[in-house]
Tab-separated table of C-alpha atoms in Angstrom:
chain	number	residue	atom	x	y	z
A	414	MET	CA	87.041	108.521	109.280
A	415	ILE	CA	83.358	107.661	109.232
A	416	LEU	CA	82.818	105.002	106.595
A	417	ASN	CA	79.687	104.925	104.472
A	418	GLU	CA	77.653	101.733	104.268
A	419	GLU	CA	79.432	100.506	101.136
A	420	GLN	CA	82.875	101.123	102.630
A	421	GLN	CA	81.933	99.454	105.915
A	422	MET	CA	80.766	96.358	104.043
A	423	LEU	CA	84.065	96.297	102.169
A	424	ALA	CA	86.037	96.716	105.403
A	425	ASP	CA	84.155	93.790	106.948
A	426	LEU	CA	84.718	91.671	103.831
A	427	ALA	CA	88.447	92.406	103.801
A	428	GLU	CA	88.795	91.663	107.508
A	429	ARG	CA	87.024	88.300	107.181
A	430	LEU	CA	88.876	87.324	104.017
A	431	PHE	CA	92.337	88.108	105.392
A	432	ALA	CA	91.565	86.532	108.767
A	433	ASP	CA	90.568	83.340	106.965
A	434	LYS	CA	93.159	83.221	104.184
A	435	ALA	CA	96.240	85.189	105.297
A	436	SER	CA	98.787	83.936	107.792
A	437	VAL	CA	102.327	84.786	108.851
A	438	ASP	CA	102.982	81.050	108.426
A	439	THR	CA	102.621	81.582	104.666
A	440	LEU	CA	105.241	84.324	104.812
A	441	ARG	CA	107.529	81.903	106.637
A	442	ALA	CA	106.973	79.285	103.951
A	443	ILE	CA	107.661	81.778	101.145
A	444	ARG	CA	110.808	82.965	102.901
A	445	GLY	CA	111.980	79.385	103.389
A	446	GLY	CA	111.292	78.392	99.798
A	447	SER	CA	108.747	75.698	100.636
A	448	HIS	CA	105.701	77.600	99.385
A	449	GLY	CA	106.354	77.165	95.684
A	450	GLY	CA	106.049	80.864	94.833
A	451	ASP	CA	107.007	84.327	95.993
A	452	TYR	CA	103.516	85.531	96.907
A	453	ASP	CA	100.399	84.050	98.517
A	454	ASN	CA	98.567	82.729	95.468
A	455	ALA	CA	95.655	81.258	97.473
A	456	LEU	CA	94.970	84.637	99.087
A	457	TRP	CA	95.344	86.400	95.749
A	458	GLN	CA	92.810	84.039	94.161
A	459	ALA	CA	90.391	84.758	97.005
A	460	MET	CA	90.869	88.485	96.434
A	461	ILE	CA	90.177	87.995	92.728
A	462	GLU	CA	86.970	86.096	93.484
A	463	SER	CA	85.888	88.856	95.879
A	464	GLY	CA	86.476	91.547	93.263
A	465	LEU	CA	89.218	93.291	95.240
A	466	THR	CA	91.634	93.223	92.306
A	467	GLY	CA	89.297	95.581	90.447
A	468	ILE	CA	88.734	97.958	93.323
A	469	LEU	CA	90.112	100.942	91.339
A	470	VAL	CA	89.051	99.757	87.884
A	471	PRO	CA	85.963	101.451	86.334
A	472	GLU	CA	82.802	99.379	86.108
A	473	ALA	CA	82.943	99.629	82.317
A	474	HIS	CA	86.055	97.442	82.440
A	475	GLY	CA	84.745	94.938	84.981
A	476	GLY	CA	85.888	96.651	88.167
A	477	MET	CA	84.192	98.184	91.202
A	478	ASP	CA	85.601	101.739	90.979
A	479	PHE	CA	85.378	102.155	94.768
A	480	GLY	CA	88.169	104.698	95.130
A	481	LEU	CA	91.376	104.891	97.115
A	482	VAL	CA	89.719	105.030	100.542
A	483	SER	CA	88.262	101.593	99.882
A	484	ALA	CA	91.600	100.314	98.563
A	485	GLY	CA	93.127	101.582	101.795
A	486	LEU	CA	90.780	99.379	103.810
A	487	VAL	CA	92.231	96.376	101.991
A	488	ALA	CA	95.779	97.659	102.481
A	489	ARG	CA	95.171	97.977	106.220
A	490	GLU	CA	94.405	94.260	106.386
A	491	THR	CA	97.475	93.536	104.263
A	492	GLY	CA	99.593	95.249	106.887
A	493	ARG	CA	97.866	93.535	109.797
A	494	ARG	CA	98.470	90.079	108.318
A	495	LEU	CA	101.811	90.730	106.563
A	496	ALA	CA	100.151	89.414	103.416
A	497	LEU	CA	102.221	88.983	100.264
A	498	THR	CA	100.138	89.624	97.141
A	499	PRO	CA	100.406	91.813	93.999
A	500	PHE	CA	97.663	94.114	95.346
A	501	LEU	CA	99.860	97.222	95.599
A	502	SER	CA	101.689	96.709	92.317
A	503	THR	CA	98.693	95.705	90.231
A	504	ALA	CA	95.356	96.732	91.755
A	505	VAL	CA	96.707	100.111	92.903
A	506	LEU	CA	99.780	101.247	90.954
A	507	GLY	CA	98.983	99.404	87.733
A	508	ALA	CA	95.280	100.262	87.675
A	509	THR	CA	96.012	103.914	88.487
A	510	ALA	CA	98.672	104.193	85.784
A	511	ILE	CA	96.558	102.638	83.034
A	512	GLY	CA	93.372	104.338	84.211
A	513	ARG	CA	94.873	107.822	84.384
A	514	ALA	CA	97.420	107.763	81.565
A	515	GLY	CA	96.208	105.141	79.120
A	516	ASP	CA	94.046	105.995	76.137
A	517	ALA	CA	90.730	104.261	75.504
A	518	GLU	CA	92.350	101.411	73.586
A	519	GLN	CA	95.009	100.812	76.235
A	520	GLN	CA	92.412	100.849	79.004
A	521	GLN	CA	90.331	98.361	77.081
A	522	GLN	CA	93.384	96.144	76.598
A	523	TRP	CA	94.652	96.031	80.191
A	524	LEU	CA	92.111	97.186	82.785
A	525	GLY	CA	89.829	94.193	82.287
A	526	PRO	CA	92.639	91.662	82.829
A	527	ILE	CA	93.739	93.604	85.937
A	528	ALA	CA	90.227	93.450	87.395
A	529	GLU	CA	89.942	89.750	86.556
A	530	GLY	CA	93.330	88.964	88.097
A	531	ARG	CA	94.721	87.708	84.785
A	532	LEU	CA	97.445	90.349	84.585
A	533	ILE	CA	100.087	91.378	87.108
A	534	VAL	CA	101.532	94.839	86.540
A	535	ALA	CA	104.804	96.190	87.935
A	536	LEU	CA	105.801	99.852	88.190
A	537	ALA	CA	109.453	100.312	87.171
A	538	VAL	CA	110.565	103.762	88.310
A	539	ASP	CA	113.678	103.756	90.477
A	540	GLU	CA	117.191	103.318	89.119
A	541	THR	CA	119.192	103.439	92.388
A	542	GLY	CA	118.928	101.892	95.838
A	543	LYS	CA	116.817	104.818	97.103
A	544	HIS	CA	113.528	106.173	95.832
A	545	ARG	CA	114.435	109.078	93.547
A	546	PRO	CA	111.793	109.062	90.788
A	547	GLU	CA	113.093	112.234	89.145
A	548	ARG	CA	116.508	110.670	88.450
A	549	ILE	CA	115.751	108.949	85.152
A	550	ALA	CA	118.571	107.745	82.921
A	551	SER	CA	116.356	105.360	80.916
A	552	GLN	CA	115.676	106.627	77.409
A	553	ALA	CA	112.739	106.125	75.071
A	554	LYS	CA	113.117	106.541	71.317
A	555	ALA	CA	110.463	106.818	68.652
A	556	ASP	CA	110.413	103.834	66.299
A	557	GLY	CA	107.884	104.680	63.620
A	558	ASN	CA	104.524	104.790	65.369
A	559	ALA	CA	105.925	102.917	68.372
A	560	TYR	CA	108.748	103.395	70.875
A	561	THR	CA	111.691	101.483	72.293
A	562	ILE	CA	113.112	101.799	75.808
A	563	SER	CA	116.599	101.116	77.145
A	564	GLY	CA	117.636	101.403	80.787
A	565	ASP	CA	117.903	99.639	84.127
A	566	LYS	CA	115.302	99.721	86.930
A	567	THR	CA	115.890	98.518	90.480
A	568	LEU	CA	113.706	97.021	93.209
A	569	VAL	CA	110.624	96.656	91.025
A	570	VAL	CA	107.809	95.306	93.210
A	571	ASP	CA	106.391	92.059	91.752
A	572	GLY	CA	108.665	92.457	88.734
A	573	ALA	CA	109.435	88.736	88.651
A	574	ASN	CA	105.755	87.891	88.150
A	575	ALA	CA	104.649	90.795	85.971
A	576	GLY	CA	103.065	90.424	82.563
A	577	LEU	CA	103.253	94.178	81.987
A	578	PHE	CA	105.660	96.878	83.141
A	579	VAL	CA	104.791	100.543	83.522
A	580	VAL	CA	108.154	102.225	82.982
A	581	SER	CA	109.371	105.794	83.442
A	582	ALA	CA	111.781	107.002	80.753
A	583	MET	CA	112.965	110.258	79.231
A	584	HIS	CA	111.572	111.227	75.837
A	585	ASP	CA	112.247	114.575	74.165
A	586	GLY	CA	113.712	115.831	77.428
A	587	LYS	CA	110.596	115.006	79.490
A	588	PRO	CA	109.851	112.099	81.847
A	589	ARG	CA	107.030	109.976	80.463
A	590	LEU	CA	105.339	106.683	81.283
A	591	PHE	CA	105.408	103.730	78.911
A	592	ALA	CA	103.892	100.249	78.925
A	593	VAL	CA	106.189	97.331	78.104
A	594	GLU	CA	105.104	93.713	77.778
A	595	ALA	CA	107.201	91.451	80.019
A	596	ALA	CA	107.446	88.857	77.234
A	597	ASP	CA	109.336	91.278	74.965
A	598	ALA	CA	112.799	90.041	73.970
A	599	GLY	CA	114.331	93.284	75.197
A	600	VAL	CA	113.277	92.708	78.816
A	601	ASN	CA	115.528	90.908	81.281
A	602	VAL	CA	114.253	90.276	84.817
A	603	GLU	CA	116.386	89.272	87.803
A	604	ALA	CA	114.530	88.414	91.008
A	605	VAL	CA	116.050	89.812	94.210
A	606	ALA	CA	115.445	88.962	97.850
A	607	ALA	CA	113.797	91.700	99.905
A	608	VAL	CA	114.317	91.950	103.655
A	609	ASP	CA	110.566	91.553	104.262
A	610	THR	CA	110.194	88.748	101.648
A	611	ARG	CA	108.135	90.995	99.342
A	612	SER	CA	108.658	89.973	95.716
A	613	MET	CA	111.056	92.343	93.913
A	614	ALA	CA	113.265	92.343	90.847
A	615	ASN	CA	115.875	94.312	88.980
A	616	VAL	CA	114.805	94.801	85.359
A	617	ARG	CA	116.914	95.694	82.331
A	618	PHE	CA	115.260	97.069	79.208
A	619	PHE	CA	117.271	97.043	75.958
A	620	ASN	CA	115.438	98.313	72.903
A	621	ALA	CA	112.248	96.911	74.407
A	622	LYS	CA	109.112	97.726	72.444
A	623	ALA	CA	106.883	100.143	74.352
A	624	GLN	CA	103.597	101.986	74.161
A	625	LEU	CA	103.437	105.589	75.331
A	626	LEU	CA	100.927	106.240	78.109
A	627	ASP	CA	100.127	109.715	76.929
A	628	ALA	CA	96.766	110.845	78.273
A	629	ASN	CA	98.023	112.636	81.408
A	630	ASP	CA	101.283	114.556	81.832
A	631	ASN	CA	100.981	114.243	85.639
A	632	ALA	CA	100.377	110.496	85.552
A	633	LEU	CA	103.635	109.511	87.272
A	634	ASP	CA	102.945	111.826	90.218
A	635	ASP	CA	99.373	110.491	90.450
A	636	VAL	CA	100.570	106.882	90.479
A	637	LEU	CA	103.258	107.503	93.092
A	638	ASN	CA	100.873	109.456	95.319
A	639	ALA	CA	98.287	106.682	95.150
A	640	GLY	CA	100.949	104.154	96.121
A	641	ARG	CA	102.235	106.265	99.000
A	642	ALA	CA	98.754	106.749	100.417
A	643	ILE	CA	98.080	103.012	100.250
A	644	LEU	CA	101.423	102.220	101.872
A	645	ALA	CA	100.588	104.661	104.664
A	646	MET	CA	97.466	102.641	105.437
A	647	GLU	CA	99.371	99.359	105.155
A	648	LEU	CA	101.839	100.694	107.731
A	649	VAL	CA	98.932	101.693	109.983
A	650	GLY	CA	97.553	98.150	109.799
A	651	LEU	CA	100.985	96.779	110.621
A	652	SER	CA	101.294	99.111	113.616
A	653	ARG	CA	97.893	98.040	114.940
A	654	ALA	CA	98.797	94.374	114.621
A	655	VAL	CA	102.036	94.896	116.538
A	656	PHE	CA	100.175	96.870	119.202
A	657	ASP	CA	97.513	94.169	119.623
A	658	ARG	CA	100.095	91.382	119.815
A	659	THR	CA	102.140	93.348	122.332
A	660	LEU	CA	99.128	94.044	124.564
A	661	THR	CA	98.333	90.336	124.566
A	662	TYR	CA	101.916	89.509	125.543
A	663	LEU	CA	101.896	92.154	128.317
A	664	SER	CA	98.774	90.558	129.788
A	665	GLU	CA	100.194	87.008	129.666
A	666	ARG	CA	103.891	87.377	130.571
A	667	LYS	CA	104.404	87.498	134.327
A	668	GLN	CA	107.210	88.763	136.550
A	669	PHE	CA	107.168	88.896	140.341
A	670	GLY	CA	103.751	87.226	140.221
A	671	LEU	CA	102.156	89.996	138.122
A	672	PRO	CA	101.481	90.465	134.395
A	673	ILE	CA	104.176	92.802	133.116
A	674	GLY	CA	101.386	94.984	131.720
A	675	ALA	CA	100.652	95.991	135.313
A	676	PHE	CA	103.913	97.929	135.482
A	677	GLN	CA	103.375	101.636	134.947
A	678	ALA	CA	106.427	102.189	132.742
A	679	LEU	CA	105.123	99.726	130.160
A	680	GLN	CA	101.609	101.153	130.444
A	681	HIS	CA	102.936	104.609	129.559
A	682	ARG	CA	104.788	103.280	126.524
A	683	ALA	CA	101.708	101.391	125.333
A	684	ALA	CA	99.485	104.457	125.810
A	685	HIS	CA	101.906	106.619	123.830
A	686	LEU	CA	102.000	104.102	120.995
A	687	SER	CA	98.198	103.880	120.926
A	688	VAL	CA	97.910	107.644	120.442
A	689	GLU	CA	100.523	107.645	117.667
A	690	ILE	CA	98.632	104.933	115.787
A	691	GLU	CA	95.326	106.791	116.058
A	692	ILE	CA	96.894	109.970	114.662
A	693	SER	CA	98.592	108.090	111.829
A	694	GLU	CA	95.378	106.318	110.853
A	695	ALA	CA	93.442	109.596	110.821
A	696	MET	CA	96.081	111.189	108.592
A	697	ALA	CA	96.120	108.190	106.263
A	698	PHE	CA	92.331	108.232	105.848
A	699	GLN	CA	92.416	111.977	105.197
A	700	ALA	CA	95.112	111.513	102.549
A	701	LEU	CA	93.162	108.745	100.799
A	702	ALA	CA	89.995	110.867	100.793
A	703	ALA	CA	91.939	113.863	99.459
A	704	PHE	CA	93.245	111.777	96.561
A	705	ASP	CA	89.732	110.604	95.722
A	706	ALA	CA	88.430	114.176	95.850
A	707	ASP	CA	91.443	115.449	93.865
A	708	THR	CA	91.951	118.345	96.257
A	709	VAL	CA	94.732	120.850	95.638
A	710	ASP	CA	96.567	119.826	98.810
A	711	ALA	CA	96.207	116.075	98.261
A	712	PRO	CA	99.938	115.575	97.455
A	713	GLN	CA	100.894	117.374	100.676
A	714	GLN	CA	98.478	115.315	102.752
A	715	ILE	CA	99.748	112.084	101.206
A	716	LEU	CA	103.391	112.951	101.868
A	717	ALA	CA	102.581	113.878	105.461
A	718	ALA	CA	100.585	110.677	105.992
A	719	LYS	CA	103.316	108.429	104.541
A	720	ALA	CA	106.011	110.105	106.656
A	721	ARG	CA	103.932	109.863	109.832
A	722	ALA	CA	102.857	106.256	109.202
A	723	ALA	CA	106.455	105.229	108.510
A	724	ASP	CA	107.677	106.764	111.763
A	725	THR	CA	104.813	105.189	113.704
A	726	ALA	CA	105.453	101.737	112.217
A	727	ARG	CA	109.137	101.948	113.125
A	728	LEU	CA	108.195	102.973	116.663
A	729	ALA	CA	105.550	100.247	116.966
A	730	SER	CA	107.835	97.476	115.727
A	731	ALA	CA	110.729	98.610	117.925
A	732	GLU	CA	108.495	98.854	120.998
A	733	GLY	CA	106.913	95.513	120.179
A	734	VAL	CA	110.264	93.752	119.985
A	735	GLN	CA	111.541	95.439	123.163
A	736	MET	CA	108.415	94.749	125.210
A	737	HIS	CA	108.546	91.104	124.148
A	738	GLY	CA	111.964	91.037	125.801
A	739	GLY	CA	114.619	88.596	124.657
A	740	MET	CA	111.991	86.419	122.945
A	741	GLY	CA	111.187	89.304	120.631
A	742	MET	CA	114.603	88.922	118.993
A	743	THR	CA	114.069	85.268	118.114
A	744	ASP	CA	112.619	83.844	114.927
A	745	GLU	CA	110.178	81.823	117.006
A	746	PHE	CA	108.072	84.937	117.581
A	747	ASP	CA	106.363	86.640	114.626
A	748	ILE	CA	107.047	90.134	115.934
A	749	GLY	CA	110.377	90.350	114.097
A	750	PHE	CA	108.625	89.944	110.741
A	751	PHE	CA	106.625	93.094	111.462
A	752	MET	CA	109.830	95.025	112.092
A	753	LYS	CA	111.241	93.913	108.737
A	754	ARG	CA	108.053	94.837	106.884
A	755	ALA	CA	107.948	98.200	108.670
A	756	ARG	CA	111.465	99.012	107.500
A	757	ALA	CA	110.886	97.874	103.923
A	758	ALA	CA	107.445	99.441	103.454
A	759	SER	CA	108.690	102.692	104.952
A	760	GLU	CA	111.412	102.872	102.289
A	761	LEU	CA	109.118	101.928	99.410
A	762	LEU	CA	108.118	104.961	97.292
A	763	GLY	CA	109.940	107.260	99.699
A	764	ASP	CA	110.920	106.999	103.350
A	765	ALA	CA	109.951	109.482	106.068
A	766	ASN	CA	112.891	111.770	105.252
A	767	PHE	CA	112.035	111.789	101.541
A	768	CYS	CA	108.372	112.551	102.200
A	769	THR	CA	109.159	115.243	104.772
A	770	GLU	CA	111.581	116.960	102.396
A	771	ARG	CA	109.057	116.846	99.528
A	772	PHE	CA	106.344	118.161	101.849
A	773	ALA	CA	108.554	121.094	102.801
A	774	ARG	CA	109.195	121.857	99.130
A	775	THR	CA	105.493	121.914	98.306
A	776	ARG	CA	104.994	124.387	101.161
A	777	GLY	CA	107.688	126.676	99.802
A	778	TYR	CA	110.421	125.999	102.363
């Protein structure tokens, strides 16, 4: 992917910002309960000040409208640093949902606060332990000119901090998207612990007042595809970080008077991993660009990129832990955190098996 000047400037900005503000030590503090929150608020504030929260929001609503390729550059740094922020839930999924499905009044109401970092949005889609967005038991009922929603949603990213939920529910026999204010009396949120420390929640809606997001019948697919493409790039960033850390360890750890990186068996494994990462990054960039261009095969490219990036991240984290030897299994080394994030991010919005099966369907198999 050859970046244009604007994208290269954004990539440089994101790299500097995350290098300065993001740290695995913060993840440790959040996991241990000493941070005072379940995401990195200092990093999130820096992202707000840099305009990154409005990266997909139109300029008319205070955003930058830079497209998904640019959002992917930020996601790559998120993966490299294991950053915990509401970027995926709000700046990507939330902004895409409101921007593509909301009417003019709804966009005016919520896109500005998203760009300004005043509103955290959570996408509530899944109702089981696995990502199956088409299995919707939640029901929406018309209530005069408004709607009410009842149903349970599981593993809602940033649900514990959200001010607004974008919820999938059945209405008149069709799956639709609705917006529900978190402060509504019919919303009950239960925070849950994720294996990678990412903020999640189970959310119950009982006659919660809702607004129909009605402008686009394909909005749910658009939102999920945007999220999958961004997660693919986050997984690529994670894989690169593991690879870089492992190369450093191979050059420093010595056996028989030589750096272990001098042994051919480990060189072959590192070379193989390097190639896999390059391929995954190329596929992720292509998927992001396809989404921006709204090409016919964009959903296929996104599914392929997410599946490939998930497999590569699992390989990278496993190789990283193994090549660190026994130390790689201890909490003293950060490498184990990358393995946990690789597993969790791979599952989010569809694991490699889910994406491969959906890809096959779209190709007529």
